[in-house]
mmCIF file of C-alpha atoms and ligand atoms in Angstrom:
data_model
loop_
_atom_site.group_PDB
_atom_site.id
_atom_site.type_symbol
_atom_site.label_atom_id
_atom_site.label_comp_id
_atom_site.label_asym_id
_atom_site.label_seq_id
_atom_site.Cartn_x
_atom_site.Cartn_y
_atom_site.Cartn_z
ATOM 1 C CA MET A 780 118.857 139.385 128.815
ATOM 2 C CA SER A 781 121.174 136.387 127.663
ATOM 3 C CA SER A 782 119.015 133.843 126.286
ATOM 4 C CA PHE A 783 119.706 130.148 126.308
ATOM 5 C CA ILE A 784 118.181 126.729 124.713
ATOM 6 C CA TYR A 785 117.938 123.629 127.230
ATOM 7 C CA SER A 786 118.909 120.758 124.926
ATOM 8 C CA LYS A 787 116.388 117.708 125.223
ATOM 9 C CA LEU A 788 118.659 115.866 123.776
ATOM 10 C CA PRO A 789 122.326 115.899 126.526
ATOM 11 C CA GLN A 790 123.623 113.566 125.271
ATOM 12 C CA VAL A 791 123.821 112.964 121.701
ATOM 13 C CA GLY A 792 126.271 114.328 119.317
ATOM 14 C CA THR A 793 127.073 113.237 115.899
ATOM 15 C CA THR A 794 126.079 109.651 114.959
ATOM 16 C CA ILE A 795 128.904 107.636 114.304
ATOM 17 C CA PHE A 796 127.726 106.783 111.102
ATOM 18 C CA THR A 797 128.490 110.834 110.057
ATOM 19 C CA VAL A 798 131.666 110.507 111.580
ATOM 20 C CA MET A 799 133.118 106.846 110.293
ATOM 21 C CA SER A 800 131.891 108.228 106.535
ATOM 22 C CA GLN A 801 133.932 111.593 106.654
ATOM 23 C CA LEU A 802 136.965 109.695 108.433
ATOM 24 C CA ALA A 803 136.960 107.359 105.709
ATOM 25 C CA ALA A 804 136.167 110.279 102.955
ATOM 26 C CA THR A 805 139.273 111.963 104.561
ATOM 27 C CA HIS A 806 141.207 108.855 104.115
ATOM 28 C CA ASN A 807 139.910 107.604 100.641
ATOM 29 C CA ALA A 808 139.380 103.944 102.921
ATOM 30 C CA VAL A 809 136.335 102.080 100.949
ATOM 31 C CA ASN A 810 133.179 102.752 103.296
ATOM 32 C CA LEU A 811 131.892 99.711 104.490
ATOM 33 C CA GLY A 812 130.499 101.684 107.433
ATOM 34 C CA GLN A 813 127.545 103.255 106.793
ATOM 35 C CA GLY A 814 124.177 101.100 105.700
ATOM 36 C CA PHE A 815 123.856 101.632 101.387
ATOM 37 C CA PRO A 816 124.177 100.190 98.678
ATOM 38 C CA ASP A 817 127.062 100.846 95.541
ATOM 39 C CA PHE A 818 125.345 99.626 92.824
ATOM 40 C CA PRO A 819 122.615 100.788 90.966
ATOM 41 C CA MET A 820 118.455 100.678 91.161
ATOM 42 C CA SER A 821 116.123 99.982 88.908
ATOM 43 C CA ALA A 822 116.369 101.695 85.831
ATOM 44 C CA GLU A 823 112.244 100.958 85.695
ATOM 45 C CA LEU A 824 111.699 102.269 89.300
ATOM 46 C CA ILE A 825 113.882 105.719 87.938
ATOM 47 C CA ALA A 826 111.309 105.121 84.388
ATOM 48 C CA CYS A 827 108.188 105.016 86.596
ATOM 49 C CA VAL A 828 109.323 108.385 89.464
ATOM 50 C CA THR A 829 110.349 110.051 85.392
ATOM 51 C CA LYS A 830 106.854 109.126 83.999
ATOM 52 C CA ALA A 831 105.044 110.083 87.028
ATOM 53 C CA MET A 832 106.363 113.557 86.974
ATOM 54 C CA GLN A 833 105.958 113.864 83.440
ATOM 55 C CA ASP A 834 102.180 112.725 83.494
ATOM 56 C CA GLY A 835 101.815 115.398 86.249
ATOM 57 C CA ALA A 836 101.544 114.752 89.476
ATOM 58 C CA ASN A 837 103.774 116.915 90.865
ATOM 59 C CA GLN A 838 101.038 118.353 94.007
ATOM 60 C CA TYR A 839 100.881 117.028 96.953
ATOM 61 C CA THR A 840 98.586 113.623 97.490
ATOM 62 C CA HIS A 841 96.447 112.481 100.289
ATOM 63 C CA MET A 842 98.384 112.766 104.065
ATOM 64 C CA ASN A 843 98.470 109.482 104.116
ATOM 65 C CA GLY A 844 100.018 108.132 101.559
ATOM 66 C CA LEU A 845 98.977 107.791 97.455
ATOM 67 C CA PRO A 846 95.862 105.534 97.461
ATOM 68 C CA LEU A 847 96.563 103.254 95.169
ATOM 69 C CA LEU A 848 99.805 102.852 96.136
ATOM 70 C CA ARG A 849 98.409 102.095 99.865
ATOM 71 C CA GLU A 850 95.800 100.179 98.224
ATOM 72 C CA GLN A 851 98.684 97.940 96.535
ATOM 73 C CA LEU A 852 100.611 97.750 99.704
ATOM 74 C CA CYS A 853 97.595 96.203 101.805
ATOM 75 C CA GLN A 854 97.361 93.649 98.665
ATOM 76 C CA LYS A 855 101.214 92.785 98.886
ATOM 77 C CA MET A 856 101.398 92.132 103.033
ATOM 78 C CA GLU A 857 98.322 90.331 102.682
ATOM 79 C CA HIS A 858 99.718 88.413 100.384
ATOM 80 C CA LEU A 859 102.748 88.434 102.246
ATOM 81 C CA TYR A 860 101.754 87.584 105.555
ATOM 82 C CA GLY A 861 97.656 86.395 105.633
ATOM 83 C CA THR A 862 96.379 89.269 107.667
ATOM 84 C CA PRO A 863 93.951 91.406 105.881
ATOM 85 C CA LEU A 864 94.489 95.606 105.828
ATOM 86 C CA HIS A 865 92.735 98.138 104.576
ATOM 87 C CA ALA A 866 93.969 101.099 103.253
ATOM 88 C CA ASN A 867 92.076 103.260 104.860
ATOM 89 C CA ASP A 868 92.761 102.733 108.906
ATOM 90 C CA HIS A 869 95.479 100.634 108.296
ATOM 91 C CA ILE A 870 98.936 102.200 106.740
ATOM 92 C CA THR A 871 100.272 105.226 106.394
ATOM 93 C CA ILE A 872 103.228 106.559 104.143
ATOM 94 C CA THR A 873 106.077 108.118 105.556
ATOM 95 C CA PRO A 874 109.154 110.291 104.490
ATOM 96 C CA GLY A 875 111.122 106.690 105.243
ATOM 97 C CA GLY A 876 111.453 104.202 108.222
ATOM 98 C CA THR A 877 113.211 106.598 110.930
ATOM 99 C CA TYR A 878 110.407 109.334 110.179
ATOM 100 C CA ALA A 879 107.896 106.667 110.858
ATOM 101 C CA ILE A 880 110.291 105.158 114.440
ATOM 102 C CA TYR A 881 110.011 108.535 114.696
ATOM 103 C CA THR A 882 106.675 110.055 115.045
ATOM 104 C CA ALA A 883 104.949 106.007 116.350
ATOM 105 C CA ILE A 884 107.355 106.608 119.713
ATOM 106 C CA THR A 885 105.869 110.233 119.559
ATOM 107 C CA ALA A 886 101.934 109.683 119.612
ATOM 108 C CA LEU A 887 102.591 107.065 122.027
ATOM 109 C CA LEU A 888 104.564 107.661 124.406
ATOM 110 C CA GLN A 889 103.288 109.726 127.671
ATOM 111 C CA PRO A 890 106.392 111.401 130.333
ATOM 112 C CA GLY A 891 107.875 108.663 132.078
ATOM 113 C CA ASP A 892 106.404 105.098 130.170
ATOM 114 C CA GLU A 893 109.094 102.635 129.409
ATOM 115 C CA VAL A 894 110.167 101.393 127.156
ATOM 116 C CA ILE A 895 111.772 98.382 126.742
ATOM 117 C CA VAL A 896 115.100 98.754 124.232
ATOM 118 C CA PHE A 897 116.542 95.465 122.845
ATOM 119 C CA GLU A 898 121.025 96.164 122.506
ATOM 120 C CA PRO A 899 122.772 96.419 120.352
ATOM 121 C CA CYS A 900 120.441 99.034 118.361
ATOM 122 C CA TYR A 901 119.645 101.139 115.571
ATOM 123 C CA ASP A 902 120.148 104.555 117.435
ATOM 124 C CA SER A 903 117.735 106.466 116.702
ATOM 125 C CA TYR A 904 115.263 104.356 119.319
ATOM 126 C CA LEU A 905 117.280 106.395 122.431
ATOM 127 C CA PRO A 906 116.502 109.047 121.221
ATOM 128 C CA ASN A 907 113.340 109.446 120.193
ATOM 129 C CA ILE A 908 112.238 107.542 123.536
ATOM 130 C CA ILE A 909 113.866 110.217 125.357
ATOM 131 C CA ILE A 910 112.968 113.423 123.523
ATOM 132 C CA ASN A 911 108.838 112.378 124.320
ATOM 133 C CA GLY A 912 110.416 112.067 127.989
ATOM 134 C CA GLY A 913 110.005 108.033 127.785
ATOM 135 C CA ILE A 914 112.380 105.931 130.012
ATOM 136 C CA PRO A 915 114.092 103.764 127.971
ATOM 137 C CA VAL A 916 114.803 99.866 129.636
ATOM 138 C CA THR A 917 117.744 98.126 127.903
ATOM 139 C CA ILE A 918 117.825 95.048 127.508
ATOM 140 C CA ALA A 919 121.645 92.959 125.815
ATOM 141 C CA LEU A 920 120.517 90.589 123.200
ATOM 142 C CA ASN A 921 122.250 87.138 124.004
ATOM 143 C CA ALA A 922 125.881 87.472 123.727
ATOM 144 C CA ASN A 923 126.496 84.301 121.415
ATOM 145 C CA ASP A 924 123.681 84.201 119.034
ATOM 146 C CA TYR A 925 122.040 88.225 119.387
ATOM 147 C CA SER A 926 118.397 86.456 120.723
ATOM 148 C CA ILE A 927 115.937 87.879 123.100
ATOM 149 C CA PRO A 928 116.659 86.595 126.709
ATOM 150 C CA TRP A 929 112.647 86.568 127.520
ATOM 151 C CA ASP A 930 113.197 84.985 130.699
ATOM 152 C CA GLU A 931 114.337 89.131 131.257
ATOM 153 C CA VAL A 932 112.675 90.974 129.260
ATOM 154 C CA ASN A 933 109.396 88.949 131.463
ATOM 155 C CA ASP A 934 111.589 90.605 135.064
ATOM 156 C CA LYS A 935 112.161 93.546 133.119
ATOM 157 C CA ILE A 936 108.018 94.460 132.715
ATOM 158 C CA THR A 937 106.366 96.781 135.036
ATOM 159 C CA THR A 938 103.481 98.927 135.162
ATOM 160 C CA LYS A 939 105.353 101.672 134.085
ATOM 161 C CA THR A 940 105.627 99.267 130.989
ATOM 162 C CA LYS A 941 104.557 100.945 127.263
ATOM 163 C CA LEU A 942 106.575 99.323 124.504
ATOM 164 C CA ILE A 943 108.653 96.810 123.451
ATOM 165 C CA ILE A 944 110.935 98.238 120.057
ATOM 166 C CA ILE A 945 112.405 94.502 117.977
ATOM 167 C CA ASN A 946 113.755 94.458 115.081
ATOM 168 C CA SER A 947 114.004 91.920 112.555
ATOM 169 C CA PRO A 948 116.322 91.328 110.393
ATOM 170 C CA HIS A 949 118.733 93.319 112.515
ATOM 171 C CA ASN A 950 121.075 95.775 112.045
ATOM 172 C CA PRO A 951 124.052 95.966 113.514
ATOM 173 C CA THR A 952 124.177 92.204 113.998
ATOM 174 C CA GLY A 953 122.430 90.656 110.808
ATOM 175 C CA ALA A 954 119.690 88.301 113.700
ATOM 176 C CA VAL A 955 115.978 87.299 113.079
ATOM 177 C CA LEU A 956 113.253 86.392 115.130
ATOM 178 C CA GLN A 957 111.762 83.140 115.186
ATOM 179 C CA ALA A 958 108.178 82.342 114.988
ATOM 180 C CA SER A 959 108.934 81.377 118.612
ATOM 181 C CA ASP A 960 109.696 85.058 119.639
ATOM 182 C CA LEU A 961 106.666 86.068 117.616
ATOM 183 C CA GLN A 962 104.464 84.094 119.462
ATOM 184 C CA GLN A 963 106.291 84.219 123.014
ATOM 185 C CA LEU A 964 106.230 88.975 122.153
ATOM 186 C CA GLU A 965 102.327 87.521 121.531
ATOM 187 C CA ALA A 966 101.606 85.616 125.364
ATOM 188 C CA ILE A 967 103.224 89.161 126.429
ATOM 189 C CA VAL A 968 100.855 91.795 125.168
ATOM 190 C CA ALA A 969 97.936 89.759 125.675
ATOM 191 C CA GLN A 970 98.732 89.627 129.044
ATOM 192 C CA LYS A 971 99.907 92.950 130.503
ATOM 193 C CA GLY A 972 98.569 95.162 127.536
ATOM 194 C CA ILE A 973 101.585 96.168 125.312
ATOM 195 C CA PHE A 974 102.292 98.080 122.978
ATOM 196 C CA VAL A 975 105.150 97.065 120.012
ATOM 197 C CA LEU A 976 107.164 98.846 117.573
ATOM 198 C CA SER A 977 108.045 96.423 114.922
ATOM 199 C CA ASP A 978 110.626 97.928 112.812
ATOM 200 C CA GLU A 979 111.003 95.936 109.732
ATOM 201 C CA VAL A 980 112.711 97.582 107.056
ATOM 202 C CA TYR A 981 114.757 95.129 106.732
ATOM 203 C CA GLU A 982 111.871 92.464 105.436
ATOM 204 C CA HIS A 983 113.096 91.219 101.750
ATOM 205 C CA LEU A 984 117.046 91.228 103.571
ATOM 206 C CA ILE A 985 116.400 87.848 104.890
ATOM 207 C CA PHE A 986 118.970 84.944 103.362
ATOM 208 C CA ASP A 987 119.428 80.796 103.914
ATOM 209 C CA GLY A 988 115.686 80.294 103.282
ATOM 210 C CA ILE A 989 114.647 81.636 106.498
ATOM 211 C CA ALA A 990 110.865 83.229 106.669
ATOM 212 C CA HIS A 991 110.291 86.860 107.658
ATOM 213 C CA GLN A 992 108.435 87.035 111.057
ATOM 214 C CA SER A 993 106.725 90.236 110.938
ATOM 215 C CA VAL A 994 104.233 90.876 113.337
ATOM 216 C CA CYS A 995 101.625 90.813 110.037
ATOM 217 C CA ARG A 996 100.996 87.724 110.402
ATOM 218 C CA TYR A 997 99.995 87.661 113.585
ATOM 219 C CA PRO A 998 96.326 89.363 114.119
ATOM 220 C CA ASN A 999 96.457 88.986 117.042
ATOM 221 C CA LEU A 1000 99.746 90.645 117.397
ATOM 222 C CA LEU A 1001 99.210 93.198 115.436
ATOM 223 C CA GLN A 1002 96.339 94.849 117.420
ATOM 224 C CA HIS A 1003 99.063 95.767 119.673
ATOM 225 C CA SER A 1004 101.891 97.018 116.768
ATOM 226 C CA MET A 1005 103.061 98.929 114.282
ATOM 227 C CA ALA A 1006 105.288 97.965 111.853
ATOM 228 C CA VAL A 1007 107.832 100.135 110.247
ATOM 229 C CA PHE A 1008 109.165 99.502 105.754
ATOM 230 C CA SER A 1009 111.355 101.359 104.265
ATOM 231 C CA PHE A 1010 111.275 101.461 100.281
ATOM 232 C CA GLY A 1011 115.197 103.087 100.270
ATOM 233 C CA LYS A 1012 116.102 99.373 101.908
ATOM 234 C CA THR A 1013 113.722 97.135 99.409
ATOM 235 C CA TYR A 1014 114.628 99.251 96.222
ATOM 236 C CA HIS A 1015 118.482 100.325 96.575
ATOM 237 C CA CYS A 1016 117.095 104.144 97.011
ATOM 238 C CA THR A 1017 117.837 104.588 100.478
ATOM 239 C CA GLY A 1018 118.579 108.387 99.347
ATOM 240 C CA TRP A 1019 114.721 108.568 98.386
ATOM 241 C CA LYS A 1020 113.731 108.365 102.033
ATOM 242 C CA LEU A 1021 110.056 107.130 101.995
ATOM 243 C CA GLY A 1022 108.931 104.361 103.705
ATOM 244 C CA TYR A 1023 105.496 103.808 105.317
ATOM 245 C CA CYS A 1024 104.215 101.830 108.591
ATOM 246 C CA ILE A 1025 101.171 99.732 109.495
ATOM 247 C CA SER A 1026 98.725 98.218 112.169
ATOM 248 C CA THR A 1027 95.143 97.219 112.788
ATOM 249 C CA ASN A 1028 95.668 99.136 116.144
ATOM 250 C CA GLU A 1029 93.319 102.174 114.519
ATOM 251 C CA GLN A 1030 93.551 103.937 117.578
ATOM 252 C CA TRP A 1031 97.539 104.119 117.905
ATOM 253 C CA MET A 1032 97.296 105.525 113.729
ATOM 254 C CA GLN A 1033 94.611 107.846 114.166
ATOM 255 C CA GLU A 1034 97.210 109.374 116.883
ATOM 256 C CA PHE A 1035 100.245 108.466 113.929
ATOM 257 C CA ARG A 1036 98.303 111.015 111.988
ATOM 258 C CA LYS A 1037 97.705 113.012 114.346
ATOM 259 C CA VAL A 1038 101.496 114.267 114.338
ATOM 260 C CA HIS A 1039 102.225 113.356 111.074
ATOM 261 C CA GLN A 1040 99.458 115.682 109.873
ATOM 262 C CA PHE A 1041 101.689 118.297 111.369
ATOM 263 C CA ASN A 1042 105.092 117.242 110.173
ATOM 264 C CA VAL A 1043 105.120 116.685 106.938
ATOM 265 C CA PHE A 1044 101.377 116.549 105.640
ATOM 266 C CA SER A 1045 101.971 114.195 102.782
ATOM 267 C CA CYS A 1046 105.503 112.553 101.422
ATOM 268 C CA ASN A 1047 106.735 113.049 97.598
ATOM 269 C CA THR A 1048 103.635 112.407 95.519
ATOM 270 C CA PRO A 1049 105.767 111.248 91.338
ATOM 271 C CA MET A 1050 108.071 108.475 93.759
ATOM 272 C CA GLN A 1051 104.837 107.367 94.886
ATOM 273 C CA ALA A 1052 103.177 106.985 91.556
ATOM 274 C CA GLY A 1053 106.393 105.910 90.556
ATOM 275 C CA LEU A 1054 106.108 102.826 93.393
ATOM 276 C CA ALA A 1055 102.328 101.754 93.101
ATOM 277 C CA ALA A 1056 103.582 101.281 88.393
ATOM 278 C CA TYR A 1057 106.756 99.631 89.987
ATOM 279 C CA LEU A 1058 104.841 97.204 92.411
ATOM 280 C CA GLN A 1059 103.361 95.210 89.383
ATOM 281 C CA HIS A 1060 106.477 93.296 89.335
ATOM 282 C CA PRO A 1061 106.731 91.073 92.743
ATOM 283 C CA ASP A 1062 110.013 89.533 91.707
ATOM 284 C CA ALA A 1063 111.946 93.088 92.413
ATOM 285 C CA TYR A 1064 111.477 92.380 96.159
ATOM 286 C CA LEU A 1065 110.389 88.556 96.384
ATOM 287 C CA THR A 1066 113.831 87.690 94.516
ATOM 288 C CA LEU A 1067 116.242 90.619 96.695
ATOM 289 C CA GLY A 1068 117.844 87.792 99.703
ATOM 290 C CA THR A 1069 118.941 85.117 97.341
ATOM 291 C CA GLN A 1070 120.742 88.520 95.310
ATOM 292 C CA MET A 1071 122.365 89.746 98.845
ATOM 293 C CA GLN A 1072 122.532 86.428 100.234
ATOM 294 C CA ALA A 1073 125.034 86.174 97.012
ATOM 295 C CA HIS A 1074 127.188 89.492 98.264
ATOM 296 C CA ARG A 1075 126.749 87.734 102.110
ATOM 297 C CA ASP A 1076 128.496 84.910 100.487
ATOM 298 C CA TYR A 1077 131.253 86.722 98.827
ATOM 299 C CA PHE A 1078 132.083 88.741 101.595
ATOM 300 C CA GLN A 1079 132.356 86.167 104.064
ATOM 301 C CA GLN A 1080 134.278 83.820 101.670
ATOM 302 C CA LEU A 1081 137.042 87.094 101.141
ATOM 303 C CA MET A 1082 137.159 87.875 104.296
ATOM 304 C CA GLN A 1083 138.362 83.954 105.710
ATOM 305 C CA SER A 1084 141.565 85.474 104.189
ATOM 306 C CA THR A 1085 141.994 87.460 107.394
ATOM 307 C CA PRO A 1086 142.373 87.103 111.205
ATOM 308 C CA LEU A 1087 138.853 87.718 111.829
ATOM 309 C CA GLN A 1088 136.505 86.197 113.256
ATOM 310 C CA ALA A 1089 132.699 85.756 111.453
ATOM 311 C CA LEU A 1090 129.914 86.681 113.563
ATOM 312 C CA PRO A 1091 126.485 84.959 111.815
ATOM 313 C CA SER A 1092 124.671 86.687 109.340
ATOM 314 C CA TYR A 1093 120.579 85.633 108.210
ATOM 315 C CA GLY A 1094 119.702 89.115 107.001
ATOM 316 C CA SER A 1095 120.051 93.070 106.670
ATOM 317 C CA TYR A 1096 123.100 94.231 104.881
ATOM 318 C CA PHE A 1097 125.073 93.641 107.740
ATOM 319 C CA GLN A 1098 127.710 91.125 108.814
ATOM 320 C CA CYS A 1099 129.546 91.562 112.559
ATOM 321 C CA TYR A 1100 133.533 90.538 112.851
ATOM 322 C CA SER A 1101 135.330 89.843 116.406
ATOM 323 C CA TYR A 1102 138.844 91.084 116.960
ATOM 324 C CA ALA A 1103 138.614 89.742 120.221
ATOM 325 C CA HIS A 1104 140.927 87.120 120.356
ATOM 326 C CA LEU A 1105 143.670 89.218 118.147
ATOM 327 C CA SER A 1106 143.513 92.408 120.648
ATOM 328 C CA ASP A 1107 142.266 94.770 123.671
ATOM 329 C CA MET A 1108 141.882 97.777 121.625
ATOM 330 C CA PRO A 1109 138.427 98.823 122.421
ATOM 331 C CA ASP A 1110 136.656 99.217 119.669
ATOM 332 C CA LYS A 1111 136.181 102.485 118.227
ATOM 333 C CA GLU A 1112 139.663 103.045 118.023
ATOM 334 C CA ALA A 1113 139.736 99.676 116.352
ATOM 335 C CA ALA A 1114 137.345 100.869 113.175
ATOM 336 C CA VAL A 1115 139.680 104.509 113.533
ATOM 337 C CA TYR A 1116 142.983 102.278 112.999
ATOM 338 C CA LEU A 1117 141.340 100.263 109.909
ATOM 339 C CA THR A 1118 139.936 103.468 108.619
ATOM 340 C CA GLU A 1119 143.549 105.191 108.778
ATOM 341 C CA GLN A 1120 145.818 102.050 108.229
ATOM 342 C CA TYR A 1121 144.209 100.167 106.332
ATOM 343 C CA GLY A 1122 141.694 102.437 104.149
ATOM 344 C CA VAL A 1123 138.584 100.144 105.549
ATOM 345 C CA ALA A 1124 136.076 102.112 107.051
ATOM 346 C CA THR A 1125 133.401 99.879 109.514
ATOM 347 C CA ILE A 1126 131.021 101.018 112.296
ATOM 348 C CA PRO A 1127 132.136 100.368 115.951
ATOM 349 C CA VAL A 1128 129.365 97.564 117.537
ATOM 350 C CA SER A 1129 129.851 99.764 121.393
ATOM 351 C CA ALA A 1130 128.149 103.000 119.386
ATOM 352 C CA PHE A 1131 124.742 100.564 119.481
ATOM 353 C CA TYR A 1132 124.529 100.355 123.075
ATOM 354 C CA ALA A 1133 123.265 103.327 125.583
ATOM 355 C CA ASN A 1134 126.423 102.582 127.463
ATOM 356 C CA GLY A 1135 129.228 101.925 124.719
ATOM 357 C CA THR A 1136 129.202 97.659 125.991
ATOM 358 C CA ASP A 1137 132.636 96.949 123.526
ATOM 359 C CA ASN A 1138 132.690 93.237 122.569
ATOM 360 C CA LYS A 1139 135.137 94.127 120.575
ATOM 361 C CA VAL A 1140 132.958 93.704 118.010
ATOM 362 C CA LEU A 1141 133.094 95.799 113.805
ATOM 363 C CA ARG A 1142 130.191 96.295 111.436
ATOM 364 C CA PHE A 1143 130.974 95.303 108.086
ATOM 365 C CA CYS A 1144 128.375 96.703 105.026
ATOM 366 C CA PHE A 1145 128.605 94.488 102.159
ATOM 367 C CA ALA A 1146 125.695 95.710 100.193
ATOM 368 C CA LYS A 1147 128.288 96.281 97.901
ATOM 369 C CA GLN A 1148 129.531 95.384 94.242
ATOM 370 C CA PHE A 1149 131.452 92.384 94.223
ATOM 371 C CA ALA A 1150 134.195 94.862 93.397
ATOM 372 C CA THR A 1151 133.787 97.228 95.659
ATOM 373 C CA LEU A 1152 134.546 94.244 98.612
ATOM 374 C CA GLU A 1153 137.447 92.183 97.004
ATOM 375 C CA ARG A 1154 138.788 96.232 97.137
ATOM 376 C CA ALA A 1155 138.661 96.650 100.750
ATOM 377 C CA VAL A 1156 139.401 92.501 102.427
ATOM 378 C CA ALA A 1157 142.925 92.982 100.227
ATOM 379 C CA ARG A 1158 143.389 96.154 102.455
ATOM 380 C CA LEU A 1159 142.706 93.710 105.429
ATOM 381 C CA ASN A 1160 144.773 90.119 104.721
ATOM 382 C CA ASP A 1161 147.609 91.256 105.897
ATOM 383 C CA LEU A 1162 145.461 92.943 109.243
ATOM 384 C CA GLN A 1163 147.525 93.283 112.303
ATOM 385 C CA PHE A 1164 146.663 95.195 115.839
HETATM 386 C C1 PLP B 2598 116.473 98.642 112.030
HETATM 387 C C2 PLP B 2598 117.488 100.094 110.725
HETATM 388 N N1 PLP B 2598 115.481 100.953 110.787
HETATM 389 C C3 PLP B 2598 115.743 102.184 110.170
HETATM 390 C C4 PLP B 2598 116.169 102.343 109.118
HETATM 391 C C5 PLP B 2598 116.170 103.576 108.493
HETATM 392 O O1 PLP B 2598 115.294 103.257 107.265
HETATM 393 P P1 PLP B 2598 114.834 104.771 106.383
HETATM 394 O O2 PLP B 2598 116.068 105.004 105.870
HETATM 395 O O3 PLP B 2598 114.064 104.490 105.462
HETATM 396 O O4 PLP B 2598 114.618 105.689 107.230
HETATM 397 C C6 PLP B 2598 117.654 101.454 108.634
HETATM 398 C C7 PLP B 2598 118.489 102.554 108.638
HETATM 399 O O5 PLP B 2598 119.574 102.174 108.511
HETATM 400 C C8 PLP B 2598 118.014 100.836 109.672
HETATM 401 O O6 PLP B 2598 118.885 100.302 109.924
#
């Protein structure tokens, strides 16, 4: 008898991030594709983790996360966003933001539930919905400024709508949600009994003095929401894969923890202990937006010497550029062309749409040392399609 595996994700291949990073390596290109910083993380945080290991914090810790770390995060969130949180009930430490997103969706969805997703979007959302038998209902963000078309959201809500996923600051566009967006969402959620998954992994990477609109600022909304955060993005250590999620909906959090319990059980103990110690220095995250804004500004200034057209970026690691005025080449081909011919790797933004919508836009990661940005842009100065 032959055995056969029926794929739960038949449409899924290797992610564009892996494809472009491999192509970058093959062509010795400057990799502005994948979203990770190339500058060193804090030596002090590394010392905190080393000390935790030396002090013996090397065994399993509490399945919901090291209690001291959860306490400190609740204080931090209350200080930043004003909503009181309880470390026992409202926060769970996870092995990264992506895991928290998957687990939140798995805990919530029943087969046939509809989930509203705004495109372009981080590429894990749709497979996470599909593998759980959910039905993604995609809505394109407004073309001019990547804002949410709220009229269309209201039109697309049905009796099966269970969840809306938001992401601010936004990957891949760098757009940010405003207070009015959160207020609209709060009204919808209250009326229709829908849940919200709020991907806030770039919460501190926000520029131009804009205040991050966390769902944690809105106590009524937070009752229906799960917010997801990533230490990797906050402390320049994406390889650590550690994050956390927050919800005051205790039922959702309990269901989350049931899935979590049998998937990973608990997360890296010394890193949690090190982070708990390092959280005593709020400047590390409070100055992050200003630091990263300097990289965005420098990159934008350098890129003015190229024929590419900048789209606005108010947060995240990313800045999108349009080449629609220069060529009709599909963006996946354009990304390969820039890597092979000019030695600069980017990500084609069509990869962030289920149907591959191609507006001739490429995503660049500016979370790089100034010298890396200079090297990349020097190669693009004489760009021609
Ligand atoms: C929007 C978004 N959400 C979640 C993540 C994942 O975060 P983590 O590395 O902590 O899993 C990323 C990483 O690129 C991201 O861009």
